[in-house]
Every structure is written in C-alpha cells, then in structure tokens.
Amino acid sequence: MKHTLSVLVENEPGALSRITGLFSGRGFNIESLCVAPTMDHTMSHLTLVTTGDEFIIEQIIKQLNRLIDVYKVVDISEGEFVEREMALIKVKAEDETRAEVLRMCDIFRCKVVDVSPKTYTIEVTGPKSKLKAVIELLRPIGIKEITRTGTIAMQREKKSL
Amino acid sequence: MEKLPGKQMVVEALKREGVDVVFGFPGGAIIDVYDAMEKDGNIKHVLVRHEQGAAHAADGYARATGKVGVCIATSGPGATNTVTGIATAYMDSIPIVVFTGQVPTSLIGNDAFQEVDIVGITRPCTKHNYLVKDVKKLPRILKEAFYIARSGRPGPVLIDLPKDVQNQVAEFDYPDKIKLRSYNPVVEPHTRQIERAFKLIEKSKQPIIYVGGGVIISNAHKELRKLAESIYAPVTMTLMGLGAFPGTHEQSLGMLGMHGTYCANMTMANTDLIIAVGARFDDRVTGKIEAFAPNAKIIHIDIDPTSIQKNVKVDVPIVGDCKRALKKLVKVIEEDGRPKEVWQERFQPWWDQIRAWAKRHPLTYKKEPGVIKPQYVIEKLYELTKGKAIITTEVGQNQMWTAQFYKFDEPRTLLTSGGLGTMGYGFPAAIGAQMAFPDKLVVDVAGDGSIQMNIQEMATAMEQRLPVKIVILNNQFLGMVRQWQELFYDRRYAATEFTVTPDFVKLAEAYGAKGFRATKPEEVEETLKKGLEAEGLTIMEFAIAREEGVFPMVPAGKATTEMLLV
Ligand SMILES: Cc1cc2nc3c(=O)[nH]c(=O)nc-3n(C[C@H](O)[C@H](O)[C@H](O)COP(=O)(O)OP(=O)(O)OC[C@H]3O[C@@H](n4cnc5c(N)ncnc54)[C@H](O)[C@@H]3O)c2cc1C
Ligand SMILES: Cc1ncc(C[n+]2csc(CCOP(=O)(O)OP(=O)(O)O)c2C)c(N)n1
Ligand SMILES: [Mg+2]
C-alpha cells in the first residue's frame, strides 16, 4: 500500500541524510521525496511517498519519530488529502505535431514555458494520475526529456456543517 | 557571561556533567582540548593504546555505573577507530559521549590531512551526532549531547570538533536544563494501559516475565522483583537482562534464547501471557518467529516505541520507563489485594510443568577426566568470587558459558556486547568498570581469539595500576564459529583454528603483569585463586577442551523448542 507521509523536521545540516539514511539502512522504500522550507525558517517540510504493509508503515513512522531532528510525522493518506506534482516535459514539436501538442496542452490545462524551433517545454501540474495521462499521450509524439518534482500533499480541512 | 574558547567549554561541560574520567588518545586535531584538560587538571584522563579501547572503556564505565561514559579521539584514523565501540554501545543502548577532533572548518571537504566525515560515518550508529561549525552553538550542543545520551532509550552521541572551533571564543552559556521541541521521550506510562495489562495478568494461567536490558538501564530491578514475587510468576532474562532479577532466585528460569535454558525456552513456548519488560524480542531470543510463543498474549513495556511491535504483534503496548510502569503495575496489583497465595495456587499447575522441564534438562555438561571443561572454570570462578564480581566477557563460547554458569544476582555485574557481539569488547570494558570501581573485583572472561583483539590495553591497565583479572578460556579456536562448522558445515574448520597463539603467561609478564596457567582440571581452582588474589593485573589461562560446545543451542532459523542438548 502506498502512503504519503508529511514530516516536519528541524532545519539542521544533516537532517535530510538522517532520513534518507534511515530508509536505506533499514530497507524501507522511498518512492518520492520532496523537501522545502516552511513559514517557520527553523523547520523544513518533507513529503515522502513510501510503500509497505501496515507493520512496515508503523515502523517507518516510529523510526522517523525516533530521529532527534524530526518534529512531527503525519500519515496524511490515512484521511482525505490533496496531492500535486509538477512535471516539465520537453516534447518534439515540428510541423504538423506543433499544433497537436498545443491542443493537448489546452485540454489538460498545461502551460508552454519554453519554445524552440523543434520543441515545446510544457509544465503540467496535478495529481499523479494526470501527469501519467499527459506523459502517455505525449510519448508517441516524442518526449525528449522529463523532470518531475515528486509529490507534495496536504490534508483536507474537515468540511463540517 | 563568561567568555571561553571552545576547548575550555568542553572541559567545563565535562565537569558540570559530573564526568570524572575520560578515555582517549590524542592527535593534532584534538590537541587543543587535551591542552585545556591538562591546564584545568580536574578530569582524570586514561590514555588507551587504541581508540577502540577508549570507546569500549567509556561503555564499560557507563554500564557499570549507569552514568554517561566519555571518550576522546583525534580526527581521521582516531575517529574511525572509535566506530566499532560506538556501534557496540548503540546496539546495547549505552550512554556514551564521543569527542572527535576535526580539521579546521575552512578545510572540511577538501580531503585535508586526516580528514574523515565521521558524522556521516557514525550517523547510523549514534543516537545523534553533531559537527560543530559555530562555537556559539557549542554550549548548547554539549548540554544536548549528554541529555540525549542518557535520556529515553540511551545511546552514543558524537561531537565532532573542528580545530578552529576549539580555539574560537564565545559566551559560555551552559543551560542547567534543556528542552528539545523535537525530542520528548515518553517516560510516564498510560495508566489505562497498565490497567489493561492487569486484566490480562488476571486472566492468565501460564504467564512468564521476560526481562531485558531495559530493566538494568532504568534501575528497575527492585520493582521487577516486587512484581514477580507478588504474582509468583516465572522470570526469564535475555543476555542483556542477566542480573536484573537474581539468577539464584527460585523464580528465575535463567536466560532464554539461542543458548538459553531448556526450561526457559519451553516455558516461553507454552506461555499464555508474556510480560515483556525492557526487552526487544531479538532474533536470538525468538528463533523462528512464526513458531514463537504461539498461544501467548503479549504485554510489552518499553521506552522506545520502535521496539514495540517490531518483531511480534503486541496486545498491550506500554510506552514508558519500565521503572515507572512496574511501579504502577505493582500498585494496581496491591490495590487488587489478592494475597500472594491466591496467585501461587492459580499458577501451581504451571509451576509443576515448569519444574518438570527444569528437571528434565538442567544446564549441564559432561565431565571428562584429564581435560578442563570451560563450564567448570566458570563454576569455580563463581564460587571463588561468591558471585560478587563485575564480570565482563568477550564474544563467543566464553560469553555464553559465562551467561549460563555464572549466576548474576545484581544488575550491572555482567557487561557484555550483546547486540553487536564485538570481540575485543570485554577487556577494555573491564578497564572502564575498574576505573569506576577501584575496589571491586573486575574479571574479563575471554576467549583466546577475542582477547587478542584489544590485548594492547594491557599497557593501559598497567599504567593505571588497574587490578583487572583476565580469565582466558583457551581452546585455540574461534570456538563459536568452529561449533557452527562442526554442527552445520560437516566439520570443515575453515579459518577457525589457531596454529599460533602467544604464550599468555609470558605475554602478561612482558607487560609487567602476572600470568598463571592451568592445563589439568585439578589445577583450575588453584590457578584461579592465585590469579584472583595476586596484586594487580593478571592473566589466568585455561587450556580447555578444544572442541567443547555450548548447549542447549537453538540452530539459527529454528523454533526455540528445537534445541540441541548436551
Ligand atoms: C554469541 C552471542 C549469542 C547470544 N545468544 C543469546 C541468547 O541465547 N539469548 C539472549 O537473550 N541473547 C543472546 N545474545 C544477545 C542478543 O544478540 C541481544 O543482544 C539480546 O537478546 C537483546 O537483549 P534485550 O532484548 O534485553 O535488549 P537490549 O538490547 O538490552 O534492549 C533494551 C530494550 O529496553 C528498552 N529500554 C531502554 N531503556 C529503557 C527504560 N528506561 N525503560 C523501558 N525500556 C527501556 C530499549 O528501548 C530496548 O528495547 C547473544 C549475543 C551473542 C553475541
Ligand atoms: C570483531 C568480530 N569479528 C568476528 C566475529 C565473529 N565471531 C563470533 S564468535 C567468534 C569466535 C571467538 O573466538 P574466541 O574469542 O576464541 O572465543 P570462543 O568462542 O573460542 O570462546 C567469532 C570469530 C565477532 N563476533 N566479532
Ligand atoms: Mg577460542
């Protein structure tokens, strides 16, 4: 089962390698990892996507909490949450395909962020499923390069009446 | 506020943390701290002969006293030499603080002379570590290091001190108390969980108390004994738990696990309730996990949530310090008010069964005329020391025979490397323990292989005039590995036989110590007496039955009921 963990960690040198070292040292899986500053500059926020059965996830969360620098760990996939990922895709765009790429961008609400005579670079944001769909559709046209951010996620606010 | 250079902050912090002795070995990158210590003159420094020895000695000091042990090494090779000692302490949850010198901050990352990323290297085997880049942060780091090392589940903490930081000056604002927002170990157990635990105990007909190193760490032996006696339950201990409950107590079943007693393993296999206290269900204890205690409900008291439900499913997890948890549990039992006799009667059939197991296969060994059996040496050692010595061990058969045949009645009297199983641990650990308790008898039970891994510390012991006693069970084999080869590899003794061993008596003499040797059973007692009574450091070497095995033995991967017996 896939789990998305939200981790708040002290903004200390080495904190990130403690976390990645924990995963490699204990044989846990990291599917994607995203690190960024928070509003409090003494903390960093990590979104970590991992897989494992309930025992493994329980160990992962406990082991993360055991690190001195880790402030808080939440398995946000336990409740409702939104997740987003962004990809930059450099796709071949020559003659007849130029228009087709643009059409696709339109349908999926992607942005063209760079243009060259033979390529478009497009920015696509959304849940993983959307990125997957866009990549699949662009693949036959010819993808030259992709970079992805990895997932970031946030719990939904309780919608009480 | 007082302004101090980094090197002096280190010395001040050591004093404020109550450190009276440090173990170390100098070098260019730490020379400044040494200079500050020398000038100050209040901290005893023990100069070892290898930095691994320093780390183990600090660890031995910590295990024997319950205080934080401290060691110091220089950058590069000095630092890497401590790593085995740090990992040893980490695996057994022992509080030590390790200071290493580092190249100046401006050179870090340049492959400078004797530079090594020791913080990177020790990240997975320390509880926490620091590279100090700013002397202003040093006072807080020092305070944190000691606090982290000793609180919660204890462990080693390393502080890497670049040479320039040692000499930079800042305000020495040493906090009395410290709070870390990201580190708050749970100490006080939930009362509700304790009540739930009691409900299980009440329902149980065949309980067992399974005691680990956590009871020793939290000094909870009295509370444990109270619990055991008030409900009249059998008690078994892990290797690390030996001494947490008296080995001579009628309710003690001895050690369990791979080389545990038949009785302890059978009781564990048939129990309906495990009360685990400060033990971590290590694979040496559980054997094949699917077959482990199949009918048992489990109460698990541990301060570290990761220990709970790591290897086995737990019915009542109790996160907290075991001293407090046991106190609370005993209180609930007292409030319940059932007299001991009621419990005794309830568990009588269980005890009958347990006694039958104990009688069927007690710990034993075959005597052979003319050859010294190692178990006999340990039995005699126990007799002659009246069970009152601090015993350290090396690793291998020597360690297991000690665990089986020396009855430990008091906590902190067996110092042994359980989790990492580090050959070469015992002797430097004995040095650490002897530094802490100059008047106690400290004995290292060693194998001929292990003792050679840190034999250089003989010079340290001589220099400090430490009367450590070394008992070498010499089988001229890496005996424990040989035993596996005998049992599971068709007796192919690949690389386990020594064709050359030093003359240990002469070796002792070469260091200025005294050496004694026994080659026949009738010499054992006399040799022990001589060696234990002689002044100062001694080696007693026993030429033991070369191919003696440790039994019972649960072969790796087998269920704990599938024991090979004598
Ligand atoms: C050659 C060899 C053979 C061995 N054979 C055996 C064997 O037959 N049987 C055996 O038992 N072991 C054996 N061992 C040792 C084994 O490898 C483990 O080290 C040992 O079983 C672990 O003991 P423990 O469960 O008590 O855990 P420890 O390593 O002592 O861990 C202590 C536990 O207590 C917890 N704790 C710490 N402080 C507190 C506190 N204040 N309050 C509550 N909890 C706390 C910790 O979180 C941890 O979970 C052998 C080792 C070697 C080298
Ligand atoms: C540093 C280290 N290297 C290797 C081992 C593997 N090992 C475990 S027991 C053992 C044999 C120890 O021999 P000795 O000290 O003579 O003890 P004996 O078993 O013969 O009593 C070995 C090699 C270890 N535990 N530690
Ligand atoms: Mg040997």
Tab-separated table of C-alpha atoms and ligand atoms in Angstrom, chain A residues 66, chain B residues 90-93 152-154 210-215 217-219 237-241 255-260 277-285 300-308 318 320-323 394-397 399-400 416-422 480, ligand 1:
chain	number	residue	atom	x	y	z
A	66	ARG	CA	12.847	8.456	16.841
B	90	TYR	CA	24.451	1.826	20.096
B	91	MET	CA	23.210	-1.738	19.776
B	92	ASP	CA	23.044	-2.188	23.547
B	93	SER	CA	21.604	1.295	24.284
B	152	GLY	CA	14.879	7.992	26.865
B	153	ARG	CA	16.473	4.961	25.319
B	154	PRO	CA	20.114	5.789	25.958
B	210	TYR	CA	10.568	-11.731	30.046
B	211	VAL	CA	13.209	-9.315	31.232
B	212	GLY	CA	15.670	-7.385	29.114
B	213	GLY	CA	18.424	-4.836	29.330
B	214	GLY	CA	15.877	-2.020	29.749
B	215	VAL	CA	15.309	-3.063	33.363
B	217	ILE	CA	19.138	0.669	32.201
B	218	SER	CA	16.255	2.097	34.212
B	219	ASN	CA	17.427	0.619	37.531
B	237	MET	CA	16.119	-12.928	31.147
B	238	THR	CA	17.842	-12.054	27.938
B	239	LEU	CA	21.617	-11.933	27.856
B	240	MET	CA	21.328	-8.191	28.439
B	241	GLY	CA	18.842	-8.678	31.250
B	255	MET	CA	18.497	-16.994	30.242
B	256	LEU	CA	16.292	-17.782	27.260
B	257	GLY	CA	17.011	-17.882	23.552
B	258	MET	CA	19.610	-19.483	21.351
B	259	HIS	CA	21.757	-20.639	24.269
B	260	GLY	CA	19.111	-20.267	26.945
B	277	VAL	CA	9.895	-5.585	30.282
B	278	GLY	CA	12.655	-3.629	28.532
B	279	ALA	CA	13.355	-6.419	26.072
B	280	ARG	CA	13.219	-6.201	22.311
B	281	PHE	CA	12.274	-9.663	21.005
B	282	ASP	CA	15.635	-10.090	19.340
B	283	ASP	CA	16.007	-12.923	16.841
B	284	ARG	CA	18.439	-14.670	19.217
B	285	VAL	CA	15.527	-14.859	21.620
B	300	HIS	CA	5.243	-5.047	26.212
B	301	ILE	CA	6.797	-2.303	28.336
B	302	ASP	CA	9.454	-0.306	26.505
B	303	ILE	CA	10.548	3.299	26.370
B	304	ASP	CA	11.205	3.131	22.653
B	305	PRO	CA	8.064	2.768	20.526
B	306	THR	CA	10.118	1.233	17.697
B	307	SER	CA	10.921	-1.760	19.910
B	308	ILE	CA	7.213	-2.449	20.303
B	318	ILE	CA	3.070	0.252	27.275
B	320	GLY	CA	7.387	4.455	29.069
B	321	ASP	CA	10.187	3.957	31.530
B	322	CYS	CA	9.969	0.463	32.936
B	323	LYS	CA	10.667	1.567	36.481
B	394	GLU	CA	34.466	-11.201	25.208
B	395	VAL	CA	32.313	-12.740	22.492
B	396	GLY	CA	31.739	-16.339	21.554
B	397	GLN	CA	31.578	-19.511	23.588
B	399	GLN	CA	30.497	-15.355	26.685
B	400	MET	CA	27.764	-17.970	26.568
B	416	THR	CA	28.824	-7.940	27.602
B	417	SER	CA	28.351	-6.965	23.989
B	418	GLY	CA	25.003	-8.499	23.089
B	419	GLY	CA	23.621	-6.682	20.090
B	420	LEU	CA	26.776	-6.216	18.054
B	421	GLY	CA	28.699	-9.128	19.537
B	422	THR	CA	32.015	-7.335	19.445
B	480	MET	CA	31.797	-20.319	18.497
C	1	LIG	C1	27.290	-15.022	20.588
C	1	LIG	C2	26.017	-14.429	21.085
C	1	LIG	C3	24.978	-15.234	21.479
C	1	LIG	C4	23.813	-14.695	22.009
C	1	LIG	N1	22.839	-15.544	22.466
C	1	LIG	C5	21.795	-15.022	23.146
C	1	LIG	C6	20.829	-15.867	23.771
C	1	LIG	O1	20.916	-17.078	23.739
C	1	LIG	N2	19.816	-15.293	24.459
C	1	LIG	C7	19.692	-13.928	24.546
C	1	LIG	O2	18.782	-13.465	25.204
C	1	LIG	N3	20.555	-13.115	23.931
C	1	LIG	C8	21.611	-13.626	23.251
C	1	LIG	N4	22.502	-12.767	22.666
C	1	LIG	C9	22.269	-11.321	22.759
C	1	LIG	C10	21.313	-10.831	21.678
C	1	LIG	O3	22.015	-10.674	20.483
C	1	LIG	C11	20.680	-9.474	22.077
C	1	LIG	O4	21.682	-8.552	22.372
C	1	LIG	C12	19.802	-9.569	23.297
C	1	LIG	O5	18.933	-10.683	23.227
C	1	LIG	C13	18.969	-8.312	23.441
C	1	LIG	O6	18.541	-8.179	24.742
C	1	LIG	P1	17.269	-7.321	25.139
C	1	LIG	O7	16.078	-7.811	24.408
C	1	LIG	O8	17.243	-7.338	26.604
C	1	LIG	O9	17.537	-5.903	24.536
C	1	LIG	P2	18.534	-4.693	24.839
C	1	LIG	O10	19.443	-4.587	23.683
C	1	LIG	O11	19.128	-4.740	26.186
C	1	LIG	O12	17.489	-3.537	24.683
C	1	LIG	C14	16.861	-2.958	25.751
C	1	LIG	C15	15.424	-2.628	25.440
C	1	LIG	O13	14.935	-1.925	26.553
C	1	LIG	C16	14.444	-0.674	26.146
C	1	LIG	N5	14.740	0.301	27.188
C	1	LIG	C17	15.864	1.004	27.390
C	1	LIG	N6	15.739	1.818	28.439
C	1	LIG	C18	14.509	1.621	28.925
C	1	LIG	C19	13.772	2.182	30.009
C	1	LIG	N7	14.290	3.109	30.820
C	1	LIG	N8	12.512	1.756	30.210
C	1	LIG	C20	11.952	0.839	29.384
C	1	LIG	N9	12.591	0.265	28.360
C	1	LIG	C21	13.866	0.655	28.123
C	1	LIG	C22	15.093	-0.348	24.845
C	1	LIG	O14	14.274	0.528	24.086
C	1	LIG	C23	15.236	-1.731	24.220
C	1	LIG	O15	14.086	-2.089	23.513
C	1	LIG	C24	23.666	-13.301	22.096
C	1	LIG	C25	24.694	-12.474	21.652
C	1	LIG	C26	25.859	-13.019	21.170
C	1	LIG	C27	26.960	-12.104	20.746
